[in-house]
PDB file of C-alpha atoms in Angstrom:
ATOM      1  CA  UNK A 127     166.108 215.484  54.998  1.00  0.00           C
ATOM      2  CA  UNK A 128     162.440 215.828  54.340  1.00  0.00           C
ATOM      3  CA  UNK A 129     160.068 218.819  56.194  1.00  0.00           C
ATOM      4  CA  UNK A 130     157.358 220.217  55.917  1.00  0.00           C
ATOM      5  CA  UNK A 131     156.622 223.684  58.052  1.00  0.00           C
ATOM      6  CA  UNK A 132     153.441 225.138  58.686  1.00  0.00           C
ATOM      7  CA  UNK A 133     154.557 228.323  60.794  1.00  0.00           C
ATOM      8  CA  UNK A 134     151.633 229.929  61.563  1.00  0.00           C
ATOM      9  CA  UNK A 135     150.514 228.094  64.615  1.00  0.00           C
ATOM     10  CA  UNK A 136     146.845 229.454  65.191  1.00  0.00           C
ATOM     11  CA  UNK A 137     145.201 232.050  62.859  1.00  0.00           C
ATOM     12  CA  UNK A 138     141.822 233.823  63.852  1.00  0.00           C
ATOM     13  CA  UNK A 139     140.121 235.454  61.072  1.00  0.00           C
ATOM     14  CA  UNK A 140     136.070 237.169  60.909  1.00  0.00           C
ATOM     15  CA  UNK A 141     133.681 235.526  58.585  1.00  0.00           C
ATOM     16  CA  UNK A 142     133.837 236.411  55.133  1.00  0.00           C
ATOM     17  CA  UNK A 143     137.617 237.113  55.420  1.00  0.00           C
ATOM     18  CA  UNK A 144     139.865 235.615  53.064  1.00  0.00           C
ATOM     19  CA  UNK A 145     142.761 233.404  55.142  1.00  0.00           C
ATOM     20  CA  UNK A 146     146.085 231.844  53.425  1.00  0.00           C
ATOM     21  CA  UNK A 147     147.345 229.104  55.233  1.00  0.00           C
ATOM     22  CA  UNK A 148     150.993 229.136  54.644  1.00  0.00           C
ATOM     23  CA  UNK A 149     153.171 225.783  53.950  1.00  0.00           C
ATOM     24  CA  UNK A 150     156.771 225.433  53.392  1.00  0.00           C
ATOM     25  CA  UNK A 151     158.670 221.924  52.222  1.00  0.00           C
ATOM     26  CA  UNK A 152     161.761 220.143  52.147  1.00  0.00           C
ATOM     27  CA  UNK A 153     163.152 217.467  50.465  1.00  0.00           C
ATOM     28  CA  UNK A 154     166.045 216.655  47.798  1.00  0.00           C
ATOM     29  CA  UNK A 155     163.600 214.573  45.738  1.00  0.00           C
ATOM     30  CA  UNK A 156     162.337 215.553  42.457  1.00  0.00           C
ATOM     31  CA  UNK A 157     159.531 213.552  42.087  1.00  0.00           C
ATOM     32  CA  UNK A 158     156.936 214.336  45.106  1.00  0.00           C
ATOM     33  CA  UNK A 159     153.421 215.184  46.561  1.00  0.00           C
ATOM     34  CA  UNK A 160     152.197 217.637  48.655  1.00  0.00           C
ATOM     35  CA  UNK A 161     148.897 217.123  49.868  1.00  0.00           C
ATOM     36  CA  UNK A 162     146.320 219.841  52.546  1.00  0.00           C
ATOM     37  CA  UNK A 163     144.074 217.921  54.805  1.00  0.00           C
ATOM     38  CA  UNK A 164     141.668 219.125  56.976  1.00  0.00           C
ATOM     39  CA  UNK A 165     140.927 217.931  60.409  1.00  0.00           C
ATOM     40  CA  UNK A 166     138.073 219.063  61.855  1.00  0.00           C
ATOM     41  CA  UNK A 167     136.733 218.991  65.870  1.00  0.00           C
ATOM     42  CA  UNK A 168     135.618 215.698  65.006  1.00  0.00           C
ATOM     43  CA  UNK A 169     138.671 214.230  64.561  1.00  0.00           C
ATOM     44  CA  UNK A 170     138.697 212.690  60.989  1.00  0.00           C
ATOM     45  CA  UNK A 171     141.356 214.120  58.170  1.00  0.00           C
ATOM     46  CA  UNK A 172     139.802 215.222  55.449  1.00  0.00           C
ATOM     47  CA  UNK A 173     141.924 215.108  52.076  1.00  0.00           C
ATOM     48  CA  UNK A 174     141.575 218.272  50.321  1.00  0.00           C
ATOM     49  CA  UNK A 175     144.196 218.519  47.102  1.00  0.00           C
ATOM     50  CA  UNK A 176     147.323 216.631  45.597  1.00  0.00           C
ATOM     51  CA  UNK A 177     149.623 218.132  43.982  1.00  0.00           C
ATOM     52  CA  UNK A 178     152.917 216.514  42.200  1.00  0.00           C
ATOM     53  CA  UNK A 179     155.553 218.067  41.725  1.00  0.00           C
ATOM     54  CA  UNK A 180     155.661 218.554  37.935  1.00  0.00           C
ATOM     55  CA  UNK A 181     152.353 220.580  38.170  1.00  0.00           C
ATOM     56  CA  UNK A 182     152.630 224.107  38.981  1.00  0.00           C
ATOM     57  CA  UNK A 183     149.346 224.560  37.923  1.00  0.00           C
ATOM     58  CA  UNK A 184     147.468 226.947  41.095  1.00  0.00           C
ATOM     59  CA  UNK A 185     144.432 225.319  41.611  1.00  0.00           C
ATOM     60  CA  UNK A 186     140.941 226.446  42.952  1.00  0.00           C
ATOM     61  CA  UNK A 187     138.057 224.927  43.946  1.00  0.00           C
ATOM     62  CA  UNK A 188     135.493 226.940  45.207  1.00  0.00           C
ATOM     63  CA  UNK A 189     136.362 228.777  48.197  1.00  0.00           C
ATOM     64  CA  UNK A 190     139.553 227.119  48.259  1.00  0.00           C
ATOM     65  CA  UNK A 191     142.875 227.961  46.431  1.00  0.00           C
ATOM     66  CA  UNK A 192     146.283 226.452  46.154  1.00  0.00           C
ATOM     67  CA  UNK A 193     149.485 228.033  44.955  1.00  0.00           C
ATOM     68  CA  UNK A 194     152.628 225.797  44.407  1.00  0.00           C
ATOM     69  CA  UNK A 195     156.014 227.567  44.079  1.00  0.00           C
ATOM     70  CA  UNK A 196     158.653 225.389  43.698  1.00  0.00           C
ATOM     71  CA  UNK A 197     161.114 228.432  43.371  1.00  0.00           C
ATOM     72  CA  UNK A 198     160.207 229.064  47.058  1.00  0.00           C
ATOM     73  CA  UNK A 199     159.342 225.194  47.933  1.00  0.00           C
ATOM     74  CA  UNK A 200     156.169 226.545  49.340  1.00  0.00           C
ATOM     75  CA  UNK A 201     152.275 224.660  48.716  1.00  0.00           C
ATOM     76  CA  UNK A 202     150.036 227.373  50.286  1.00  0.00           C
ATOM     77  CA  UNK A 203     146.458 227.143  50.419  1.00  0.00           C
ATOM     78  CA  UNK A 204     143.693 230.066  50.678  1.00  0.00           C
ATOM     79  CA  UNK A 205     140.288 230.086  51.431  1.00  0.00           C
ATOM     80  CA  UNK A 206     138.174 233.033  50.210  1.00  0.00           C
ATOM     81  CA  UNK A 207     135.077 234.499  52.093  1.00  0.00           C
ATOM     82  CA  UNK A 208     135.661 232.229  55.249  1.00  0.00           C
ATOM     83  CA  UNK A 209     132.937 230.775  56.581  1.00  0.00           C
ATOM     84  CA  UNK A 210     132.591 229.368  60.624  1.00  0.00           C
ATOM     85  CA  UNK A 211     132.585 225.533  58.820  1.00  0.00           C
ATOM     86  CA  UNK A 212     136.003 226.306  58.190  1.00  0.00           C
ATOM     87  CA  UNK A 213     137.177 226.299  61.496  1.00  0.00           C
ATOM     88  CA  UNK A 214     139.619 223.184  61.598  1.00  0.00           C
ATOM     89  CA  UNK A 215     143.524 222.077  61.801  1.00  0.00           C
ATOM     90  CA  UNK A 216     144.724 222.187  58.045  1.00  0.00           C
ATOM     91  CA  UNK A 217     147.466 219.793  57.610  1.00  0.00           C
ATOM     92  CA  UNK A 218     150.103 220.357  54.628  1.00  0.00           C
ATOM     93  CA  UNK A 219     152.052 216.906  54.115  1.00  0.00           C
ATOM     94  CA  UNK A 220     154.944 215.891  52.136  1.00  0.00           C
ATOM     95  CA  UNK A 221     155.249 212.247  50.308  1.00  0.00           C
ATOM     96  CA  UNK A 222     158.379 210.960  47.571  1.00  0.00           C
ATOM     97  CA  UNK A 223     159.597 208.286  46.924  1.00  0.00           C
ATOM     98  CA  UNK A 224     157.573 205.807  49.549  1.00  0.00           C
ATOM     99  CA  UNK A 225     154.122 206.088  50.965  1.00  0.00           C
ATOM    100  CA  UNK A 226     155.600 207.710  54.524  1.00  0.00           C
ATOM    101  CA  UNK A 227     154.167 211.023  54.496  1.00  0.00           C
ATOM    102  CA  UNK A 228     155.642 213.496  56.475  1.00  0.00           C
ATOM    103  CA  UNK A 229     152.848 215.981  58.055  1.00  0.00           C
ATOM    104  CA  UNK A 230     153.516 219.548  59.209  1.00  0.00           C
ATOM    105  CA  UNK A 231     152.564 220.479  62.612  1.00  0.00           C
ATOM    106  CA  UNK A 232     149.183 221.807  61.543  1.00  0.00           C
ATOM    107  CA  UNK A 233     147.653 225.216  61.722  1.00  0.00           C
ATOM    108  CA  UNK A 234     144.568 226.031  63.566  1.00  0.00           C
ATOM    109  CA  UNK A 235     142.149 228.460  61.778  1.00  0.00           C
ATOM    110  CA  UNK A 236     139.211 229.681  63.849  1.00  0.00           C
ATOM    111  CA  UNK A 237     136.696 232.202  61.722  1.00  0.00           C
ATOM    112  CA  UNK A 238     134.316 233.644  64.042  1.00  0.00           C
ATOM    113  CA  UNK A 239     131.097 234.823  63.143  1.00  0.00           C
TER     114      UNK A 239
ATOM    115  CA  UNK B 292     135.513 208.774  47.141  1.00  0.00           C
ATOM    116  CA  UNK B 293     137.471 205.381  49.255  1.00  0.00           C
ATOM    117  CA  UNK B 294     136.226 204.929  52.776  1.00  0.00           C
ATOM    118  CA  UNK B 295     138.062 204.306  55.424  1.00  0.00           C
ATOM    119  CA  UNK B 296     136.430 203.258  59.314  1.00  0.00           C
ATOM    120  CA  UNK B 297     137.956 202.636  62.410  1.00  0.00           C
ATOM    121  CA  UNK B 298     136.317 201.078  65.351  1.00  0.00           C
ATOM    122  CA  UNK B 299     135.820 202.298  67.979  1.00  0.00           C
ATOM    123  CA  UNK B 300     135.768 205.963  68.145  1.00  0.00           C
ATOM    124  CA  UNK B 301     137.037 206.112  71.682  1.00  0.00           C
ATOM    125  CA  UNK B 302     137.761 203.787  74.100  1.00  0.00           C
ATOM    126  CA  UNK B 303     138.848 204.361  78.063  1.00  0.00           C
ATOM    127  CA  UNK B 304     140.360 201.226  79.597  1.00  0.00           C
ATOM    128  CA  UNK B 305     142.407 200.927  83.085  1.00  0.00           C
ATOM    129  CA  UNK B 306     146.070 201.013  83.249  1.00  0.00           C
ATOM    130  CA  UNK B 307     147.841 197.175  82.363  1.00  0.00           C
ATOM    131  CA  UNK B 308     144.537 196.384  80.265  1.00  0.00           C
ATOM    132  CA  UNK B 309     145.052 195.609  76.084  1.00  0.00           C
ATOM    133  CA  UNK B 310     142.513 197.476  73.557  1.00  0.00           C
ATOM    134  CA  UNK B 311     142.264 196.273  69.813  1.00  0.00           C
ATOM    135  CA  UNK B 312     141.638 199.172  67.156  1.00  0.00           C
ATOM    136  CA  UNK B 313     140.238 198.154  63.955  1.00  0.00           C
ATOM    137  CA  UNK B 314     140.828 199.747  60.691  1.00  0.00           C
ATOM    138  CA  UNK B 315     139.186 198.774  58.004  1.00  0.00           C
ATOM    139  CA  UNK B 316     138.747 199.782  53.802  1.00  0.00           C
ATOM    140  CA  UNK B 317     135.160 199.706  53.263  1.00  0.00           C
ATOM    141  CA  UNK B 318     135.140 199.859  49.737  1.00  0.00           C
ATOM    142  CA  UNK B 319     138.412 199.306  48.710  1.00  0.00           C
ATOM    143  CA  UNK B 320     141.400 196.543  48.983  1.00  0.00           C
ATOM    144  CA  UNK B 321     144.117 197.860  51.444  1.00  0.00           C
ATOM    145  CA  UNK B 322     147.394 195.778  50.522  1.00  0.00           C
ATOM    146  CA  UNK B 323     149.663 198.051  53.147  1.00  0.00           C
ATOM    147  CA  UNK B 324     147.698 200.633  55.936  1.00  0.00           C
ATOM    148  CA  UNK B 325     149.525 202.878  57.878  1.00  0.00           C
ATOM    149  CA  UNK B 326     148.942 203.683  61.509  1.00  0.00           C
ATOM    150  CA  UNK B 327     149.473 207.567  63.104  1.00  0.00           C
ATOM    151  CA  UNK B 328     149.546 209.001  66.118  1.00  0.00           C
ATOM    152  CA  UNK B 329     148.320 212.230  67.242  1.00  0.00           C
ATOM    153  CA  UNK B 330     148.992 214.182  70.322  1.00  0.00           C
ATOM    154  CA  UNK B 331     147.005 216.909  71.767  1.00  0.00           C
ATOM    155  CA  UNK B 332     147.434 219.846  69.523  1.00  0.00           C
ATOM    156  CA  UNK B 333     150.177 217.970  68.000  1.00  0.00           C
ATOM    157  CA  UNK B 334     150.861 216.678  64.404  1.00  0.00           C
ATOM    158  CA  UNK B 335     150.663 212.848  62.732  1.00  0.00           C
ATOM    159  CA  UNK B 336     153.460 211.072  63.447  1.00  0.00           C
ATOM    160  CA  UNK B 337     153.357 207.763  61.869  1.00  0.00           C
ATOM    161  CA  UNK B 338     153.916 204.587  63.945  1.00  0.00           C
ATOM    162  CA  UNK B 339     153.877 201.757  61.451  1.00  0.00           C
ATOM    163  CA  UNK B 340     153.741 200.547  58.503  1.00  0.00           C
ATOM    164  CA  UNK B 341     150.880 197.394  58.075  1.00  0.00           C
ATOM    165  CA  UNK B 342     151.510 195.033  55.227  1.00  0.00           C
ATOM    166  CA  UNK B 343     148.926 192.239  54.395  1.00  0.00           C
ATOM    167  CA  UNK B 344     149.933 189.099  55.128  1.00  0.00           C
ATOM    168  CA  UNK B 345     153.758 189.956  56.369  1.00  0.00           C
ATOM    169  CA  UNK B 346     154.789 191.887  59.385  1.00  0.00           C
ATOM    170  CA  UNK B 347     154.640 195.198  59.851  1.00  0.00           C
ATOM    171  CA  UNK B 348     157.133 197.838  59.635  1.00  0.00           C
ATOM    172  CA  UNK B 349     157.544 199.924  62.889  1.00  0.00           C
ATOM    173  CA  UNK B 350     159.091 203.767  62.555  1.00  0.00           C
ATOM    174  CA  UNK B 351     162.577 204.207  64.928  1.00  0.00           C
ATOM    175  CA  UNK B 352     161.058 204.446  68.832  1.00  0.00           C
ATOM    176  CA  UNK B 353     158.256 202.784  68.169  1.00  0.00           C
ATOM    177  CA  UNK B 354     157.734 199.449  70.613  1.00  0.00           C
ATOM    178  CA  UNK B 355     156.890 196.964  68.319  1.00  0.00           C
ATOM    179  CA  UNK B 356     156.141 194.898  71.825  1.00  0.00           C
ATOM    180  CA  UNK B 357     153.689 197.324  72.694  1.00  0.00           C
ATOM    181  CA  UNK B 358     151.892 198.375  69.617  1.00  0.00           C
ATOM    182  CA  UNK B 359     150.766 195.144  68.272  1.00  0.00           C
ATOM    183  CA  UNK B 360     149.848 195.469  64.509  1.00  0.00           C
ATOM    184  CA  UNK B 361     147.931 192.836  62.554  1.00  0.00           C
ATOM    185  CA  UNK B 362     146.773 192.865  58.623  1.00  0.00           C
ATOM    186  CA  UNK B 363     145.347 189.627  58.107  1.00  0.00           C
ATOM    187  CA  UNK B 364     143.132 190.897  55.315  1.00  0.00           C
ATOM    188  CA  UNK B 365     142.967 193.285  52.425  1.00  0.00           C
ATOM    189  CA  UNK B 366     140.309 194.985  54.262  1.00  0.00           C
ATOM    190  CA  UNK B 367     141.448 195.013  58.033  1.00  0.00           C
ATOM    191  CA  UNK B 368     144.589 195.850  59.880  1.00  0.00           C
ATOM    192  CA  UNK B 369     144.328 195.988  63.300  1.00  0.00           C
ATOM    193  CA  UNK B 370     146.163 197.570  66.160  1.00  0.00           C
ATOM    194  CA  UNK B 371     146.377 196.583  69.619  1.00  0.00           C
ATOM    195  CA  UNK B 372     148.004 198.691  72.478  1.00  0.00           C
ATOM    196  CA  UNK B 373     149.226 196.167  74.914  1.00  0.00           C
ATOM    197  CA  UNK B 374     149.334 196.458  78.769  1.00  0.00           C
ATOM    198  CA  UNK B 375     148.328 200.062  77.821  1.00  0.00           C
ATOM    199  CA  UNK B 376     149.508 203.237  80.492  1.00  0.00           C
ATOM    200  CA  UNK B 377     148.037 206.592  80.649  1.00  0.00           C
ATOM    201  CA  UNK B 378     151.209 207.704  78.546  1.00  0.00           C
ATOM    202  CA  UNK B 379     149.736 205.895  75.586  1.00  0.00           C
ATOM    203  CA  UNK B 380     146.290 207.824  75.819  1.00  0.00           C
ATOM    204  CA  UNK B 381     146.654 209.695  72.306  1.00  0.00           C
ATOM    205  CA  UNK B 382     144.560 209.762  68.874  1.00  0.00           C
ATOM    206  CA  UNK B 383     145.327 207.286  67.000  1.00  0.00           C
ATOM    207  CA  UNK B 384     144.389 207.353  63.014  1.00  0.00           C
ATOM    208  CA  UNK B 385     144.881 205.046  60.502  1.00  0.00           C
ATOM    209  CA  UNK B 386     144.811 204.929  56.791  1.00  0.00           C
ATOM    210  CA  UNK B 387     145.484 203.320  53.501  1.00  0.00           C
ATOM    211  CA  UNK B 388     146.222 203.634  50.006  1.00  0.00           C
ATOM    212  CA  UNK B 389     143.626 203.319  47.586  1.00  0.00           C
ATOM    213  CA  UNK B 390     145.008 200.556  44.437  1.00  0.00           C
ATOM    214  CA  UNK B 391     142.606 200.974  42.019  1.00  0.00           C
ATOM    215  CA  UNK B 392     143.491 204.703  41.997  1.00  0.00           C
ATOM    216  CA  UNK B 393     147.033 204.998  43.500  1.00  0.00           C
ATOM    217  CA  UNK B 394     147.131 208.594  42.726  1.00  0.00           C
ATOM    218  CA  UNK B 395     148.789 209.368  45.903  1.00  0.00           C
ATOM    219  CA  UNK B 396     146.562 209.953  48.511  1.00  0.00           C
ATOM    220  CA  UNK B 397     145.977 208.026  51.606  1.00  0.00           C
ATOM    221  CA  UNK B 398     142.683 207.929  53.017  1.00  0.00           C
ATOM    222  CA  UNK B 399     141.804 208.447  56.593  1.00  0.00           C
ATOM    223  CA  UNK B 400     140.097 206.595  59.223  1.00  0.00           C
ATOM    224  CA  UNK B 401     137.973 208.654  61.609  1.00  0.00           C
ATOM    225  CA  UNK B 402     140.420 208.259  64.304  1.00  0.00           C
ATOM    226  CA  UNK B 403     140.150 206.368  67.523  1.00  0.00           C
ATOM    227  CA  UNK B 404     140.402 208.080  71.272  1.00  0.00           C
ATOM    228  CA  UNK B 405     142.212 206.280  73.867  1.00  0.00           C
ATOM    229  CA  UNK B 406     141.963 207.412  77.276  1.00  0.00           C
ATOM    230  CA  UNK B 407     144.653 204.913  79.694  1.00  0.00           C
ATOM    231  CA  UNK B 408     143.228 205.710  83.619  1.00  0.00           C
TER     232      UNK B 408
END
């Protein structure tokens, strides 16, 4: 069976904190993509990073920073010095084989200011 | 980056009415779209899969009856909610796959708001 968990429901941080949004996968696969969207107030999902699974490379961009542990099956994604833009539903989603993805129930991150 | 729009943004219609929901690749040929649904507070669960020019593929509970889908274009797949209830007031987002890249993403459509009185 394919999952993806996202078990921190809602996460309030202050501005300028550094947040890790925590995601945790299943599937028997070895070939696969793990993606982090964002979904702002507004509704749209914003893609964010890809990541296949024969690249264990971390990556960062900016604020943002993704570690991939296959040892632990775990894609988790930090942003550094938070800012009140931030403030959205971060989605971490599974995809093999087919283009189904399979989305974890999302995490809300409010910074405050 | 590929664009994907959905029209309209939100709709409100009265119980036993239809509504259409267009999704469409802006800038890009969409050969297969796929069509989500989001409850309050809840995650994407996909609905169906929309193939150009066959039918689409619906996801196990999903009325097929009820959730119309149409791709009669590389560019447009639409999605109509027949004889629509307040149970199907939801978020629904589409997207597609991007050929000339096919790196694995899907890209989003800003979402559309239906509100069933």
């Amino acid at each position: 069976a394919q999952k993806v968990t996202q078990a921190q429901t809602e996460i309030s941080v202050v501005e300028k904190e550094d947040v890790t949004l925590d995601c945790v996968y299943e599937t028997r696969d070895t070939t696969y993509y793990l993606f982090w969207y964002k979904q702002p107030p507004s509704g749209e999902l914003v893609f964010l990073i890809r990541r296949n699974s024969f690249d264990e490379q971390n990556e960062i961009s900016g604020r943002y920073s993704w570690n991939f542990q296959k040892s632990t099956s775990s894609f988790n994604f930090t942003i550094t010095a938070s800012q009140v833009v931030d403030s959205a539903v971060y989605f971490c989603a599974l995809r093999s084989g087919t283009y189904k993805y399979i989305f974890g129930t999302g995490t809300r991150l409010k910074v405050l200011a | 980056g590929a664009v994907v729009s959905q029209h309209p943004s939100w709709v409100i219609c009265k119980s036993g009415t239809s509504v259409k929901i267009e999704c469409r690749s802006l800038d890009f040929q969409a050969t297969t779209m796929f069509w989500y649904r989001q409850f309050p507070k809840q995650s994407l669960m996909l609905m169906a899969t929309s193939n150009e020019g066959s039918k689409a593929t619906y996801e196990q509970g999903v009325e097929k009856d009820k959730f119309l889908i149409n791709h009669a274009s590389l560019t447009l797949s639409t999605l109509t909610v027949t004889s629509a209830h307040p149970e199907d007031s939801s978020f629904y987002i589409c997207s597609a796959r991007d050929l000339r890249r096919d790196t694995g993403e899907l890209f989003f459509g800003e979402g559309s708001r239906l509100t069933v009185l």
